[in-house]
């Protein structure tokens, strides 16, 4: 199955460069380009891509608000992969809260770019591995003083095993890695993940990870 990609970036060279790199992959097709957030929302509704590569800083409408609008678009199942120039971009956290499925640095290699598109399309990935620890720390810092009681009450609907799986999702582990950690079959882990999302009313693994940090279930260093 071919993964359909929309690239949203206000820099033509970035759009064209990523288009060339991704179209060279046998299982990925760039179906369109957008010059800003408004254009991205309109083009996504028209083209129904599987993945939107979304720049954060764009004129007219930024990537964060564009992501929010995409998440609210009925019938649109696209995953958003945020593109950023800096690995400590102050907006990355907000982008994930808005519904992005992960983020990637613009200086990523062709292989890293293609891999990121594939894993985000599959719903498996949260973050680039080399950035996970730093973003976990940022999650913890930003949510340290936030009220957690209502969110913790929602965790109560999960079984002990489901809570354990949720915490491992938040630490960036894939289903295969969770299965190895808990000595379970990968299909069993997939079932647990699905139940977690349904019980908590969450869209995907990224929302599950954000939820886990915001309710205090997972902290930096855990």
Tab-separated table of C-alpha atoms in Angstrom:
chain	number	residue	atom	x	y	z
A	1	UNK	CA	0.000	0.000	0.000
A	2	UNK	CA	1.387	3.406	-1.004
A	3	UNK	CA	1.611	6.097	1.682
A	4	UNK	CA	0.186	9.371	0.368
A	5	UNK	CA	2.022	12.471	1.655
A	6	UNK	CA	1.235	16.194	1.643
A	7	UNK	CA	4.155	18.568	2.322
A	8	UNK	CA	3.339	21.900	4.004
A	9	UNK	CA	6.224	24.378	4.179
A	10	UNK	CA	6.600	28.010	3.132
A	11	UNK	CA	10.071	27.373	1.671
A	12	UNK	CA	9.955	26.095	-1.904
A	13	UNK	CA	13.354	24.418	-1.685
A	14	UNK	CA	12.272	22.412	1.359
A	15	UNK	CA	9.057	21.290	-0.332
A	16	UNK	CA	10.789	20.332	-3.548
A	17	UNK	CA	13.699	18.635	-1.798
A	18	UNK	CA	11.439	16.485	0.372
A	19	UNK	CA	9.269	15.704	-2.646
A	20	UNK	CA	12.240	14.354	-4.584
A	21	UNK	CA	13.479	12.306	-1.618
A	22	UNK	CA	10.102	10.786	-0.799
A	23	UNK	CA	9.053	10.073	-4.377
A	24	UNK	CA	12.235	8.025	-4.720
A	25	UNK	CA	10.766	5.552	-2.210
A	26	UNK	CA	8.735	2.697	-3.750
A	27	UNK	CA	5.978	2.841	-1.110
A	28	UNK	CA	5.623	6.640	-0.701
A	29	UNK	CA	4.011	9.194	-3.026
A	30	UNK	CA	3.890	12.967	-2.536
A	31	UNK	CA	0.384	13.882	-3.673
A	32	UNK	CA	0.620	17.624	-3.064
A	33	UNK	CA	2.375	20.649	-1.581
A	34	UNK	CA	1.047	23.510	0.559
A	35	UNK	CA	2.659	26.923	1.070
A	36	UNK	CA	1.174	27.699	4.506
A	37	UNK	CA	-1.204	26.380	7.160
A	38	UNK	CA	-4.395	27.532	5.462
A	39	UNK	CA	-3.293	25.933	2.229
A	40	UNK	CA	-2.385	22.739	4.122
A	41	UNK	CA	-5.872	22.425	5.631
A	42	UNK	CA	-7.538	23.019	2.264
A	43	UNK	CA	-5.226	20.666	0.360
A	44	UNK	CA	-5.566	17.928	2.979
A	45	UNK	CA	-9.364	18.063	2.710
A	46	UNK	CA	-9.043	17.819	-1.066
A	47	UNK	CA	-6.346	15.137	-1.317
A	48	UNK	CA	-6.943	13.023	1.837
A	49	UNK	CA	-3.249	12.211	2.435
A	50	UNK	CA	-2.106	9.584	4.925
A	51	UNK	CA	0.625	11.852	6.322
A	52	UNK	CA	1.064	15.634	6.354
A	53	UNK	CA	4.628	16.919	6.780
A	54	UNK	CA	3.872	20.150	8.632
A	55	UNK	CA	6.279	23.032	9.185
A	56	UNK	CA	5.628	24.861	12.458
A	57	UNK	CA	6.435	28.426	11.450
A	58	UNK	CA	4.508	29.509	8.374
A	59	UNK	CA	2.719	32.711	7.291
A	60	UNK	CA	-1.087	33.087	7.263
A	61	UNK	CA	-1.588	30.115	9.591
A	62	UNK	CA	1.108	28.323	11.571
A	63	UNK	CA	1.585	24.586	11.746
A	64	UNK	CA	0.163	24.201	15.246
A	65	UNK	CA	-3.213	25.761	14.476
A	66	UNK	CA	-3.277	24.012	11.105
A	67	UNK	CA	-2.761	20.709	12.934
A	68	UNK	CA	-5.646	21.488	15.297
A	69	UNK	CA	-7.913	22.196	12.340
A	70	UNK	CA	-6.881	18.999	10.585
A	71	UNK	CA	-7.645	16.986	13.724
A	72	UNK	CA	-11.139	18.527	13.786
A	73	UNK	CA	-11.818	17.810	10.110
A	74	UNK	CA	-14.463	15.121	9.953
A	75	UNK	CA	-13.502	12.076	7.924
A	76	UNK	CA	-9.830	13.048	7.627
A	77	UNK	CA	-7.493	10.368	8.964
A	78	UNK	CA	-4.165	12.018	8.122
A	79	UNK	CA	-1.307	11.811	10.610
A	80	UNK	CA	0.730	14.981	11.096
A	81	UNK	CA	4.516	14.819	11.218
A	82	UNK	CA	5.862	18.166	12.375
A	83	UNK	CA	8.987	19.565	10.717
A	84	UNK	CA	11.249	21.795	12.769
A	85	UNK	CA	14.644	23.408	12.357
A	86	UNK	CA	15.619	23.166	16.021
A	87	UNK	CA	15.610	20.070	18.190
A	88	UNK	CA	14.469	22.103	21.192
A	89	UNK	CA	11.832	24.122	19.370
A	90	UNK	CA	9.550	25.699	21.982
A	91	UNK	CA	6.519	24.870	19.876
A	92	UNK	CA	7.065	21.127	19.560
A	93	UNK	CA	5.219	20.361	22.789
A	94	UNK	CA	2.211	22.410	21.694
A	95	UNK	CA	2.254	20.722	18.302
A	96	UNK	CA	2.004	17.309	19.939
A	97	UNK	CA	-0.828	18.527	22.150
A	98	UNK	CA	-2.576	19.828	19.043
A	99	UNK	CA	-2.624	16.295	17.659
A	100	UNK	CA	0.647	15.846	15.756
A	101	UNK	CA	1.892	12.269	15.717
A	102	UNK	CA	5.553	13.160	16.024
A	103	UNK	CA	8.266	15.491	14.818
A	104	UNK	CA	11.351	15.432	12.694
A	105	UNK	CA	14.314	17.750	12.246
A	106	UNK	CA	14.660	19.346	8.815
A	107	UNK	CA	18.271	18.199	8.599
A	108	UNK	CA	17.230	14.543	8.796
A	109	UNK	CA	18.704	12.214	6.205
A	110	UNK	CA	16.659	10.773	3.352
A	111	UNK	CA	16.460	7.426	5.159
A	112	UNK	CA	15.345	9.083	8.409
A	113	UNK	CA	12.676	11.072	6.572
A	114	UNK	CA	11.248	8.017	4.816
A	115	UNK	CA	11.379	5.986	8.029
A	116	UNK	CA	9.560	8.728	9.952
A	117	UNK	CA	6.791	8.889	7.351
A	118	UNK	CA	6.342	5.112	7.490
A	119	UNK	CA	6.222	4.815	11.263
A	120	UNK	CA	3.899	7.802	11.683
A	121	UNK	CA	1.601	6.399	9.004
A	122	UNK	CA	1.479	3.125	10.939
A	123	UNK	CA	0.708	4.903	14.214
A	124	UNK	CA	3.754	3.368	15.879
A	125	UNK	CA	6.075	6.309	16.478
A	126	UNK	CA	5.987	9.302	18.770
A	127	UNK	CA	9.402	10.939	18.423
A	128	UNK	CA	12.751	10.665	16.744
A	129	UNK	CA	14.806	8.427	19.103
A	130	UNK	CA	17.619	10.943	19.574
A	131	UNK	CA	15.140	13.545	20.857
A	132	UNK	CA	12.901	11.430	23.074
A	133	UNK	CA	14.713	12.004	26.379
A	134	UNK	CA	14.871	15.770	25.943
A	135	UNK	CA	11.213	16.059	25.041
A	136	UNK	CA	10.231	13.829	27.976
A	137	UNK	CA	12.035	16.304	30.211
A	138	UNK	CA	10.147	19.164	28.571
A	139	UNK	CA	6.817	17.386	29.060
A	140	UNK	CA	7.589	16.996	32.746
A	141	UNK	CA	8.741	20.600	33.188
A	142	UNK	CA	5.700	22.112	31.484
A	143	UNK	CA	3.156	19.922	33.273
A	144	UNK	CA	4.769	19.951	36.722
A	145	UNK	CA	2.396	22.513	38.205
A	146	UNK	CA	-0.679	21.631	36.153
A	147	UNK	CA	-3.716	20.177	37.971
A	148	UNK	CA	-3.671	16.394	37.500
A	149	UNK	CA	-6.534	15.042	39.618
A	150	UNK	CA	-9.238	14.906	36.887
A	151	UNK	CA	-6.832	13.192	34.488
A	152	UNK	CA	-5.733	10.702	37.147
A	153	UNK	CA	-9.359	9.776	37.715
A	154	UNK	CA	-9.611	8.856	34.028
A	155	UNK	CA	-6.631	6.500	34.400
A	156	UNK	CA	-8.734	4.570	36.917
A	157	UNK	CA	-10.749	3.001	34.097
A	158	UNK	CA	-7.646	1.118	32.932
A	159	UNK	CA	-6.529	-2.267	34.194
A	160	UNK	CA	-3.110	-2.594	35.798
A	161	UNK	CA	-1.672	-4.054	32.585
A	162	UNK	CA	-3.237	-1.328	30.428
A	163	UNK	CA	-1.758	1.329	32.721
A	164	UNK	CA	1.629	-0.312	32.349
A	165	UNK	CA	1.294	-0.335	28.567
A	166	UNK	CA	0.265	3.345	28.601
A	167	UNK	CA	3.389	4.317	30.528
A	168	UNK	CA	5.598	2.469	28.045
A	169	UNK	CA	3.862	4.125	25.088
A	170	UNK	CA	4.686	7.466	26.700
A	171	UNK	CA	8.340	6.485	26.875
A	172	UNK	CA	8.376	6.027	23.093
A	173	UNK	CA	8.421	2.223	22.929
A	174	UNK	CA	6.945	0.459	19.904
A	175	UNK	CA	4.549	-2.469	20.223
A	176	UNK	CA	7.416	-4.888	19.622
A	177	UNK	CA	9.531	-3.242	22.321
A	178	UNK	CA	6.630	-3.247	24.785
A	179	UNK	CA	6.015	-6.923	24.040
A	180	UNK	CA	9.659	-7.720	24.778
A	181	UNK	CA	9.658	-5.640	27.966
A	182	UNK	CA	6.476	-7.248	29.341
A	183	UNK	CA	7.105	-10.721	27.867
A	184	UNK	CA	3.858	-10.657	25.876
A	185	UNK	CA	2.875	-11.478	22.316
A	186	UNK	CA	2.942	-8.401	20.068
A	187	UNK	CA	-0.700	-8.975	19.115
A	188	UNK	CA	-1.613	-8.910	22.812
A	189	UNK	CA	0.122	-5.547	23.147
A	190	UNK	CA	-1.799	-4.221	20.134
A	191	UNK	CA	-5.032	-5.258	21.845
A	192	UNK	CA	-4.017	-3.478	25.059
A	193	UNK	CA	-3.101	-0.321	23.123
A	194	UNK	CA	-6.466	-0.317	21.344
A	195	UNK	CA	-8.318	-0.701	24.644
A	196	UNK	CA	-6.334	2.143	26.216
A	197	UNK	CA	-7.235	4.478	23.357
A	198	UNK	CA	-10.920	3.524	23.457
A	199	UNK	CA	-11.264	3.752	27.245
A	200	UNK	CA	-9.539	7.150	27.423
A	201	UNK	CA	-11.201	8.521	24.275
A	202	UNK	CA	-7.853	9.203	22.588
A	203	UNK	CA	-7.146	9.353	18.863
A	204	UNK	CA	-3.735	7.706	18.701
A	205	UNK	CA	-0.540	6.762	20.536
A	206	UNK	CA	0.728	10.321	20.572
A	207	UNK	CA	-2.361	11.577	22.391
A	208	UNK	CA	-1.923	8.662	24.794
A	209	UNK	CA	1.662	9.725	25.488
A	210	UNK	CA	0.675	13.366	26.067
A	211	UNK	CA	-2.097	12.195	28.401
A	212	UNK	CA	0.332	10.024	30.388
A	213	UNK	CA	2.688	12.951	30.995
A	214	UNK	CA	-0.042	15.454	31.788
A	215	UNK	CA	-1.667	13.238	34.383
A	216	UNK	CA	1.689	12.547	36.029
A	217	UNK	CA	1.737	8.824	35.212
A	218	UNK	CA	5.171	9.208	33.609
A	219	UNK	CA	7.962	11.608	34.509
A	220	UNK	CA	11.446	12.326	33.228
A	221	UNK	CA	13.861	9.609	34.234
A	222	UNK	CA	11.143	6.994	34.688
